[in-house]
Amino acid sequence: MVRGYSPRRYLMCPPEHFRVAYAINPWMDPGKPVDTALAVAQWEALRERYRALGHTVEELAPRRELPDMVFAANGATVLGGRVLGARFAHRERAEEADAHHDWYTTHGFAEVRPAEHTNEGEGDFAPTASWLLAARGFRSDPLAVQEAQEYFGHPAIGLHLVDPAFYHLDTALCVLAGDEIMYYPGAFSPGSRAVLRRLFPDALLATAEDARAFGLNAVSDGHHVLLPQEASGLVEPLRLRGYEPVPVHLSELLKGGGSVKCCTAEIRG
């Protein structure tokens, strides 16, 4: 089986000011040093890989006082050319929402809506062909599910995260193409696992080892799947389904609790 590639448009933010200055997820440890130069080099390699695959990469200017801005997926959700802004759960990241809002309003997007309820963008919203998967439990408010459904007109499915190590949906689930996903069952409540089994009976299930290596914090263009090289157990299952895995190295950014997807906001026209 050969999967269908389609060129994408992404928004990324260079990690020029990336550091672990606080701990707002279990992966962050301010006591561990961060090599910012290495983080920049790894991020640039990811950006250039996207471009080599034919994708467009836009850049959001980083702000010194916002060290987590590199995790651009959290700033908004874009679907059908409409933008729903983020409202961050932690004050340390709150001003990132304004930076994303300003970028979209100055780049030709006519419909840009600030969020009424707490959500962290594509951290907790993942569109498939049929559904908008929307997580709650650690960062996003349950009311954000309804808000997103009303704004985008895309049926939203609420999913409850229960393991703090998987504090965002994009650490526990990845949309591969259409209505095909991969996910780690242990990150979800029993009821949410039942919903996922019903909606996606043929999903690729990740092991705990690959999930904890951020293997589900991946980006798919319908054919290529860019994922952390540490999640080696996902490579062959993806190939068997017709995808081309593209391992990348983002060791420094993992210190902030993010990897490929966290660095990559998709701009869906």
PDB file of C-alpha atoms in Angstrom:
ATOM      1  CA  MET A   1       0.000   0.000   0.000  1.00  0.00           C
ATOM      2  CA  VAL A   2       1.318   3.455  -0.960  1.00  0.00           C
ATOM      3  CA  ARG A   3       0.047   6.323   1.096  1.00  0.00           C
ATOM      4  CA  GLY A   4      -0.971   9.682  -0.373  1.00  0.00           C
ATOM      5  CA  TYR A   5       1.406  12.536   0.333  1.00  0.00           C
ATOM      6  CA  SER A   6       0.102  16.101   0.287  1.00  0.00           C
ATOM      7  CA  PRO A   7       2.191  19.261   0.816  1.00  0.00           C
ATOM      8  CA  ARG A   8       1.468  21.036   4.085  1.00  0.00           C
ATOM      9  CA  ARG A   9       1.934  24.509   5.513  1.00  0.00           C
ATOM     10  CA  TYR A  10       3.477  24.700   8.959  1.00  0.00           C
ATOM     11  CA  LEU A  11       4.208  27.404  11.518  1.00  0.00           C
ATOM     12  CA  MET A  12       7.319  27.007  13.659  1.00  0.00           C
ATOM     13  CA  CYS A  13       9.200  29.174  16.165  1.00  0.00           C
ATOM     14  CA  PRO A  14      13.008  29.053  16.548  1.00  0.00           C
ATOM     15  CA  PRO A  15      14.214  28.026  20.037  1.00  0.00           C
ATOM     16  CA  GLU A  16      16.639  30.945  20.350  1.00  0.00           C
ATOM     17  CA  HIS A  17      15.499  31.551  23.917  1.00  0.00           C
ATOM     18  CA  PHE A  18      14.592  27.988  24.842  1.00  0.00           C
ATOM     19  CA  ARG A  19      15.452  26.951  28.375  1.00  0.00           C
ATOM     20  CA  VAL A  20      13.788  25.020  31.184  1.00  0.00           C
ATOM     21  CA  ALA A  21      13.128  27.826  33.622  1.00  0.00           C
ATOM     22  CA  TYR A  22      10.183  26.200  35.442  1.00  0.00           C
ATOM     23  CA  ALA A  23       8.421  22.843  35.642  1.00  0.00           C
ATOM     24  CA  ILE A  24       4.858  22.636  34.343  1.00  0.00           C
ATOM     25  CA  ASN A  25       4.980  19.022  33.158  1.00  0.00           C
ATOM     26  CA  PRO A  26       6.707  15.872  34.470  1.00  0.00           C
ATOM     27  CA  TRP A  27       9.451  16.056  31.826  1.00  0.00           C
ATOM     28  CA  MET A  28      10.753  19.493  32.823  1.00  0.00           C
ATOM     29  CA  ASP A  29      13.617  19.790  35.313  1.00  0.00           C
ATOM     30  CA  PRO A  30      15.116  23.281  35.758  1.00  0.00           C
ATOM     31  CA  GLY A  31      18.133  21.616  37.343  1.00  0.00           C
ATOM     32  CA  LYS A  32      19.172  19.965  34.071  1.00  0.00           C
ATOM     33  CA  PRO A  33      21.205  22.181  31.745  1.00  0.00           C
ATOM     34  CA  VAL A  34      19.920  22.908  28.234  1.00  0.00           C
ATOM     35  CA  ASP A  35      22.270  23.348  25.297  1.00  0.00           C
ATOM     36  CA  THR A  36      20.462  26.130  23.439  1.00  0.00           C
ATOM     37  CA  ALA A  37      22.814  26.036  20.460  1.00  0.00           C
ATOM     38  CA  LEU A  38      22.146  22.324  20.046  1.00  0.00           C
ATOM     39  CA  ALA A  39      18.412  22.895  20.410  1.00  0.00           C
ATOM     40  CA  VAL A  40      18.569  25.462  17.593  1.00  0.00           C
ATOM     41  CA  ALA A  41      20.578  23.101  15.380  1.00  0.00           C
ATOM     42  CA  GLN A  42      18.159  20.227  15.950  1.00  0.00           C
ATOM     43  CA  TRP A  43      15.172  22.491  15.305  1.00  0.00           C
ATOM     44  CA  GLU A  44      16.739  23.805  12.086  1.00  0.00           C
ATOM     45  CA  ALA A  45      17.319  20.246  10.911  1.00  0.00           C
ATOM     46  CA  LEU A  46      13.612  19.512  11.435  1.00  0.00           C
ATOM     47  CA  ARG A  47      12.609  22.681   9.572  1.00  0.00           C
ATOM     48  CA  GLU A  48      14.871  21.826   6.642  1.00  0.00           C
ATOM     49  CA  ARG A  49      13.566  18.266   6.546  1.00  0.00           C
ATOM     50  CA  TYR A  50      10.036  19.638   6.117  1.00  0.00           C
ATOM     51  CA  ARG A  51      11.173  21.897   3.306  1.00  0.00           C
ATOM     52  CA  ALA A  52      13.057  19.074   1.600  1.00  0.00           C
ATOM     53  CA  LEU A  53       9.815  17.072   1.633  1.00  0.00           C
ATOM     54  CA  GLY A  54       8.034  19.899  -0.173  1.00  0.00           C
ATOM     55  CA  HIS A  55       6.289  21.585   2.731  1.00  0.00           C
ATOM     56  CA  THR A  56       6.059  25.310   3.434  1.00  0.00           C
ATOM     57  CA  VAL A  57       7.409  26.468   6.794  1.00  0.00           C
ATOM     58  CA  GLU A  58       6.460  29.877   8.164  1.00  0.00           C
ATOM     59  CA  GLU A  59       8.275  31.262  11.201  1.00  0.00           C
ATOM     60  CA  LEU A  60       6.979  32.985  14.307  1.00  0.00           C
ATOM     61  CA  ALA A  61       9.452  35.374  15.925  1.00  0.00           C
ATOM     62  CA  PRO A  62      10.530  34.139  19.375  1.00  0.00           C
ATOM     63  CA  ARG A  63      10.349  36.300  22.493  1.00  0.00           C
ATOM     64  CA  ARG A  64      13.073  36.163  25.118  1.00  0.00           C
ATOM     65  CA  GLU A  65      10.625  36.135  28.027  1.00  0.00           C
ATOM     66  CA  LEU A  66       8.716  33.137  26.606  1.00  0.00           C
ATOM     67  CA  PRO A  67      11.134  30.164  26.530  1.00  0.00           C
ATOM     68  CA  ASP A  68       8.456  27.631  25.501  1.00  0.00           C
ATOM     69  CA  MET A  69       7.449  29.439  22.304  1.00  0.00           C
ATOM     70  CA  VAL A  70       9.338  26.813  20.315  1.00  0.00           C
ATOM     71  CA  PHE A  71       6.359  24.541  21.008  1.00  0.00           C
ATOM     72  CA  ALA A  72       4.325  26.347  18.361  1.00  0.00           C
ATOM     73  CA  ALA A  73       1.598  23.712  18.114  1.00  0.00           C
ATOM     74  CA  ASN A  74       0.149  24.963  21.400  1.00  0.00           C
ATOM     75  CA  GLY A  75      -0.632  28.526  20.278  1.00  0.00           C
ATOM     76  CA  ALA A  76      -3.740  27.973  18.136  1.00  0.00           C
ATOM     77  CA  THR A  77      -5.730  25.510  16.051  1.00  0.00           C
ATOM     78  CA  VAL A  78      -6.321  26.204  12.356  1.00  0.00           C
ATOM     79  CA  LEU A  79      -8.999  24.319  10.440  1.00  0.00           C
ATOM     80  CA  GLY A  80     -10.608  25.370   7.180  1.00  0.00           C
ATOM     81  CA  GLY A  81      -8.731  28.652   7.318  1.00  0.00           C
ATOM     82  CA  ARG A  82     -10.352  29.576  10.647  1.00  0.00           C
ATOM     83  CA  VAL A  83      -8.149  30.147  13.683  1.00  0.00           C
ATOM     84  CA  LEU A  84      -9.129  29.371  17.257  1.00  0.00           C
ATOM     85  CA  GLY A  85      -6.567  30.824  19.618  1.00  0.00           C
ATOM     86  CA  ALA A  86      -5.184  29.183  22.725  1.00  0.00           C
ATOM     87  CA  ARG A  87      -5.830  30.110  26.323  1.00  0.00           C
ATOM     88  CA  PHE A  88      -2.983  28.586  28.306  1.00  0.00           C
ATOM     89  CA  ALA A  89      -3.492  26.785  31.585  1.00  0.00           C
ATOM     90  CA  HIS A  90      -0.242  28.119  33.114  1.00  0.00           C
ATOM     91  CA  ARG A  91       0.601  31.790  33.515  1.00  0.00           C
ATOM     92  CA  GLU A  92       4.182  31.116  32.380  1.00  0.00           C
ATOM     93  CA  ARG A  93       2.920  30.563  28.827  1.00  0.00           C
ATOM     94  CA  ALA A  94      -0.115  32.848  28.769  1.00  0.00           C
ATOM     95  CA  GLU A  95       1.414  35.576  26.610  1.00  0.00           C
ATOM     96  CA  GLU A  96       2.219  33.100  23.847  1.00  0.00           C
ATOM     97  CA  ALA A  97      -1.451  33.239  22.839  1.00  0.00           C
ATOM     98  CA  ASP A  98      -1.112  36.933  21.974  1.00  0.00           C
ATOM     99  CA  ALA A  99       1.956  36.264  19.823  1.00  0.00           C
ATOM    100  CA  HIS A 100       0.077  33.652  17.798  1.00  0.00           C
ATOM    101  CA  HIS A 101      -3.014  35.837  17.527  1.00  0.00           C
ATOM    102  CA  ASP A 102      -0.906  38.699  16.186  1.00  0.00           C
ATOM    103  CA  TRP A 103       0.807  36.439  13.646  1.00  0.00           C
ATOM    104  CA  TYR A 104      -2.444  35.164  12.192  1.00  0.00           C
ATOM    105  CA  THR A 105      -4.144  38.563  12.067  1.00  0.00           C
ATOM    106  CA  THR A 106      -1.160  40.067  10.233  1.00  0.00           C
ATOM    107  CA  HIS A 107      -0.847  37.186   7.763  1.00  0.00           C
ATOM    108  CA  GLY A 108      -4.200  37.438   6.040  1.00  0.00           C
ATOM    109  CA  PHE A 109      -6.448  35.313   8.255  1.00  0.00           C
ATOM    110  CA  ALA A 110      -9.845  36.998   8.459  1.00  0.00           C
ATOM    111  CA  GLU A 111     -11.370  34.687  11.063  1.00  0.00           C
ATOM    112  CA  VAL A 112      -9.211  34.623  14.187  1.00  0.00           C
ATOM    113  CA  ARG A 113     -11.039  34.013  17.450  1.00  0.00           C
ATOM    114  CA  PRO A 114      -9.545  34.272  20.939  1.00  0.00           C
ATOM    115  CA  ALA A 115     -10.595  31.314  23.072  1.00  0.00           C
ATOM    116  CA  GLU A 116     -13.175  31.719  25.814  1.00  0.00           C
ATOM    117  CA  HIS A 117     -12.188  28.469  27.512  1.00  0.00           C
ATOM    118  CA  THR A 118      -8.783  27.073  28.349  1.00  0.00           C
ATOM    119  CA  ASN A 119      -7.246  25.100  25.504  1.00  0.00           C
ATOM    120  CA  GLU A 120      -3.672  24.634  24.337  1.00  0.00           C
ATOM    121  CA  GLY A 121      -4.167  24.519  20.598  1.00  0.00           C
ATOM    122  CA  GLU A 122      -3.036  21.440  18.750  1.00  0.00           C
ATOM    123  CA  GLY A 123      -1.628  20.157  21.982  1.00  0.00           C
ATOM    124  CA  ASP A 124      -5.161  18.968  22.722  1.00  0.00           C
ATOM    125  CA  PHE A 125      -6.996  19.282  19.369  1.00  0.00           C
ATOM    126  CA  ALA A 126      -6.309  16.778  16.566  1.00  0.00           C
ATOM    127  CA  PRO A 127      -8.481  16.866  13.412  1.00  0.00           C
ATOM    128  CA  THR A 128      -9.112  13.678  11.457  1.00  0.00           C
ATOM    129  CA  ALA A 129     -11.153  13.513   8.255  1.00  0.00           C
ATOM    130  CA  SER A 130     -14.367  12.948  10.233  1.00  0.00           C
ATOM    131  CA  TRP A 131     -13.706  14.192  13.748  1.00  0.00           C
ATOM    132  CA  LEU A 132     -12.002  16.790  15.878  1.00  0.00           C
ATOM    133  CA  LEU A 133     -10.419  14.788  18.688  1.00  0.00           C
ATOM    134  CA  ALA A 134     -10.254  16.987  21.776  1.00  0.00           C
ATOM    135  CA  ALA A 135      -8.536  16.065  25.022  1.00  0.00           C
ATOM    136  CA  ARG A 136      -9.194  17.205  28.551  1.00  0.00           C
ATOM    137  CA  GLY A 137      -7.797  16.203  31.898  1.00  0.00           C
ATOM    138  CA  PHE A 138      -4.640  18.261  32.407  1.00  0.00           C
ATOM    139  CA  ARG A 139      -4.527  21.393  30.254  1.00  0.00           C
ATOM    140  CA  SER A 140      -7.764  21.970  28.329  1.00  0.00           C
ATOM    141  CA  ASP A 141     -11.169  22.724  29.830  1.00  0.00           C
ATOM    142  CA  PRO A 142     -14.037  20.324  28.932  1.00  0.00           C
ATOM    143  CA  LEU A 143     -15.976  23.372  27.706  1.00  0.00           C
ATOM    144  CA  ALA A 144     -13.269  23.940  25.078  1.00  0.00           C
ATOM    145  CA  VAL A 145     -14.516  20.839  23.248  1.00  0.00           C
ATOM    146  CA  GLN A 146     -17.918  22.416  22.618  1.00  0.00           C
ATOM    147  CA  GLU A 147     -16.353  25.776  21.818  1.00  0.00           C
ATOM    148  CA  ALA A 148     -14.189  24.225  19.110  1.00  0.00           C
ATOM    149  CA  GLN A 149     -17.073  22.243  17.645  1.00  0.00           C
ATOM    150  CA  GLU A 150     -19.265  25.310  17.381  1.00  0.00           C
ATOM    151  CA  TYR A 151     -16.501  27.410  15.845  1.00  0.00           C
ATOM    152  CA  PHE A 152     -15.200  24.911  13.302  1.00  0.00           C
ATOM    153  CA  GLY A 153     -18.451  23.047  12.619  1.00  0.00           C
ATOM    154  CA  HIS A 154     -16.482  19.797  12.857  1.00  0.00           C
ATOM    155  CA  PRO A 155     -17.858  17.033  15.132  1.00  0.00           C
ATOM    156  CA  ALA A 156     -15.774  17.010  18.303  1.00  0.00           C
ATOM    157  CA  ILE A 157     -14.982  13.914  20.350  1.00  0.00           C
ATOM    158  CA  GLY A 158     -13.912  14.513  23.954  1.00  0.00           C
ATOM    159  CA  LEU A 159     -11.147  12.259  25.258  1.00  0.00           C
ATOM    160  CA  HIS A 160      -9.974  12.140  28.865  1.00  0.00           C
ATOM    161  CA  LEU A 161      -6.239  11.934  29.617  1.00  0.00           C
ATOM    162  CA  VAL A 162      -5.325  10.252  32.910  1.00  0.00           C
ATOM    163  CA  ASP A 163      -1.517   9.879  32.989  1.00  0.00           C
ATOM    164  CA  PRO A 164       0.391  13.107  33.820  1.00  0.00           C
ATOM    165  CA  ALA A 165       3.286  11.963  31.611  1.00  0.00           C
ATOM    166  CA  PHE A 166       0.893  12.409  28.676  1.00  0.00           C
ATOM    167  CA  TYR A 167      -0.445  15.802  29.579  1.00  0.00           C
ATOM    168  CA  HIS A 168      -1.421  16.789  26.030  1.00  0.00           C
ATOM    169  CA  LEU A 169      -3.269  14.796  23.390  1.00  0.00           C
ATOM    170  CA  ASP A 170      -0.342  15.190  20.996  1.00  0.00           C
ATOM    171  CA  THR A 171       1.875  13.214  23.361  1.00  0.00           C
ATOM    172  CA  ALA A 172      -0.548  10.273  23.283  1.00  0.00           C
ATOM    173  CA  LEU A 173      -2.102  10.273  19.804  1.00  0.00           C
ATOM    174  CA  CYS A 174      -1.122  11.131  16.246  1.00  0.00           C
ATOM    175  CA  VAL A 175      -3.319  11.475  13.157  1.00  0.00           C
ATOM    176  CA  LEU A 176      -1.627   9.657  10.283  1.00  0.00           C
ATOM    177  CA  ALA A 177      -4.026  10.242   7.372  1.00  0.00           C
ATOM    178  CA  GLY A 178      -7.760  10.615   6.964  1.00  0.00           C
ATOM    179  CA  ASP A 179      -9.298   8.725   9.863  1.00  0.00           C
ATOM    180  CA  GLU A 180      -6.221   6.627  10.586  1.00  0.00           C
ATOM    181  CA  ILE A 181      -4.446   7.273  13.872  1.00  0.00           C
ATOM    182  CA  MET A 182      -1.881   5.811  16.211  1.00  0.00           C
ATOM    183  CA  TYR A 183      -2.178   6.169  19.966  1.00  0.00           C
ATOM    184  CA  TYR A 184      -1.131   4.858  23.363  1.00  0.00           C
ATOM    185  CA  PRO A 185      -4.143   3.351  25.199  1.00  0.00           C
ATOM    186  CA  GLY A 186      -2.616   3.777  28.666  1.00  0.00           C
ATOM    187  CA  ALA A 187      -2.833   7.549  28.409  1.00  0.00           C
ATOM    188  CA  PHE A 188      -6.648   7.522  28.296  1.00  0.00           C
ATOM    189  CA  SER A 189      -9.506   6.758  30.673  1.00  0.00           C
ATOM    190  CA  PRO A 190     -11.395   3.460  30.188  1.00  0.00           C
ATOM    191  CA  GLY A 191     -14.331   5.237  28.573  1.00  0.00           C
ATOM    192  CA  SER A 192     -12.102   7.160  26.183  1.00  0.00           C
ATOM    193  CA  ARG A 193     -10.261   3.970  25.231  1.00  0.00           C
ATOM    194  CA  ALA A 194     -13.628   2.423  24.383  1.00  0.00           C
ATOM    195  CA  VAL A 195     -14.513   5.412  22.198  1.00  0.00           C
ATOM    196  CA  LEU A 196     -11.182   5.207  20.382  1.00  0.00           C
ATOM    197  CA  ARG A 197     -11.625   1.474  19.778  1.00  0.00           C
ATOM    198  CA  ARG A 198     -15.087   2.066  18.333  1.00  0.00           C
ATOM    199  CA  LEU A 199     -14.132   4.989  16.094  1.00  0.00           C
ATOM    200  CA  PHE A 200     -10.699   3.703  15.060  1.00  0.00           C
ATOM    201  CA  PRO A 201     -10.736  -0.109  15.242  1.00  0.00           C
ATOM    202  CA  ASP A 202      -7.690  -0.397  12.973  1.00  0.00           C
ATOM    203  CA  ALA A 203      -5.524   2.167  14.782  1.00  0.00           C
ATOM    204  CA  LEU A 204      -1.839   1.502  15.350  1.00  0.00           C
ATOM    205  CA  LEU A 205      -1.332   0.982  19.084  1.00  0.00           C
ATOM    206  CA  ALA A 206       1.945   2.210  20.551  1.00  0.00           C
ATOM    207  CA  THR A 207       3.757   0.550  23.412  1.00  0.00           C
ATOM    208  CA  ALA A 208       4.470   2.404  26.640  1.00  0.00           C
ATOM    209  CA  GLU A 209       8.162   2.487  25.711  1.00  0.00           C
ATOM    210  CA  ASP A 210       7.573   4.211  22.376  1.00  0.00           C
ATOM    211  CA  ALA A 211       4.968   6.543  23.855  1.00  0.00           C
ATOM    212  CA  ARG A 212       7.355   7.639  26.608  1.00  0.00           C
ATOM    213  CA  ALA A 213       9.964   8.284  23.918  1.00  0.00           C
ATOM    214  CA  PHE A 214       7.449  10.801  22.477  1.00  0.00           C
ATOM    215  CA  GLY A 215       6.880   8.600  19.446  1.00  0.00           C
ATOM    216  CA  LEU A 216       3.294   9.810  19.179  1.00  0.00           C
ATOM    217  CA  ASN A 217       4.414  13.441  19.169  1.00  0.00           C
ATOM    218  CA  ALA A 218       4.842  12.981  15.443  1.00  0.00           C
ATOM    219  CA  VAL A 219       3.815  14.743  12.234  1.00  0.00           C
ATOM    220  CA  SER A 220       2.405  12.964   9.178  1.00  0.00           C
ATOM    221  CA  ASP A 221       1.885  14.415   5.708  1.00  0.00           C
ATOM    222  CA  GLY A 222      -0.105  11.372   4.653  1.00  0.00           C
ATOM    223  CA  HIS A 223       3.010   9.455   3.605  1.00  0.00           C
ATOM    224  CA  HIS A 224       6.046  10.573   5.605  1.00  0.00           C
ATOM    225  CA  VAL A 225       5.823  10.349   9.391  1.00  0.00           C
ATOM    226  CA  LEU A 226       8.422  12.442  11.202  1.00  0.00           C
ATOM    227  CA  LEU A 227       8.962  11.121  14.712  1.00  0.00           C
ATOM    228  CA  PRO A 228      11.681  11.017  17.405  1.00  0.00           C
ATOM    229  CA  GLN A 229      14.408   8.542  16.556  1.00  0.00           C
ATOM    230  CA  GLU A 230      14.158   7.094  20.072  1.00  0.00           C
ATOM    231  CA  ALA A 231      10.712   5.649  19.232  1.00  0.00           C
ATOM    232  CA  SER A 232      12.237   2.892  17.110  1.00  0.00           C
ATOM    233  CA  GLY A 233       9.450   0.417  17.833  1.00  0.00           C
ATOM    234  CA  LEU A 234       7.027   2.399  15.665  1.00  0.00           C
ATOM    235  CA  VAL A 235       9.181   2.328  12.547  1.00  0.00           C
ATOM    236  CA  GLU A 236       8.322  -1.131  11.218  1.00  0.00           C
ATOM    237  CA  PRO A 237       4.585  -0.978  12.065  1.00  0.00           C
ATOM    238  CA  LEU A 238       4.364   2.313  10.153  1.00  0.00           C
ATOM    239  CA  ARG A 239       6.182   0.821   7.161  1.00  0.00           C
ATOM    240  CA  LEU A 240       3.842  -2.145   7.136  1.00  0.00           C
ATOM    241  CA  ARG A 241       0.940   0.289   6.800  1.00  0.00           C
ATOM    242  CA  GLY A 242       2.537   2.011   3.824  1.00  0.00           C
ATOM    243  CA  TYR A 243       4.024   5.023   5.581  1.00  0.00           C
ATOM    244  CA  GLU A 244       7.626   6.194   5.363  1.00  0.00           C
ATOM    245  CA  PRO A 245       8.990   6.844   8.871  1.00  0.00           C
ATOM    246  CA  VAL A 246      11.444   9.743   9.094  1.00  0.00           C
ATOM    247  CA  PRO A 247      13.306   9.603  12.432  1.00  0.00           C
ATOM    248  CA  VAL A 248      14.617  12.935  13.715  1.00  0.00           C
ATOM    249  CA  HIS A 249      16.728  13.939  16.712  1.00  0.00           C
ATOM    250  CA  LEU A 250      15.301  16.533  19.124  1.00  0.00           C
ATOM    251  CA  SER A 251      16.977  15.521  22.372  1.00  0.00           C
ATOM    252  CA  GLU A 252      17.288  19.059  23.757  1.00  0.00           C
ATOM    253  CA  LEU A 253      13.651  19.950  23.184  1.00  0.00           C
ATOM    254  CA  LEU A 254      12.562  16.751  24.907  1.00  0.00           C
ATOM    255  CA  LYS A 255      13.855  18.387  28.089  1.00  0.00           C
ATOM    256  CA  GLY A 256      10.901  20.760  27.807  1.00  0.00           C
ATOM    257  CA  GLY A 257       8.404  17.957  27.305  1.00  0.00           C
ATOM    258  CA  GLY A 258       7.994  18.270  23.559  1.00  0.00           C
ATOM    259  CA  SER A 259       9.181  16.845  20.272  1.00  0.00           C
ATOM    260  CA  VAL A 260       8.254  16.949  16.578  1.00  0.00           C
ATOM    261  CA  LYS A 261       4.565  17.773  16.799  1.00  0.00           C
ATOM    262  CA  CYS A 262       4.953  20.223  19.668  1.00  0.00           C
ATOM    263  CA  CYS A 263       7.287  22.237  17.418  1.00  0.00           C
ATOM    264  CA  THR A 264       4.914  22.168  14.464  1.00  0.00           C
ATOM    265  CA  ALA A 265       1.589  23.952  14.059  1.00  0.00           C
ATOM    266  CA  GLU A 266      -0.293  22.950  10.902  1.00  0.00           C
ATOM    267  CA  ILE A 267      -2.007  25.728   9.002  1.00  0.00           C
ATOM    268  CA  ARG A 268      -5.012  24.027   7.405  1.00  0.00           C
ATOM    269  CA  GLY A 269      -6.636  26.094   4.674  1.00  0.00           C
TER     270      GLY A 269
END
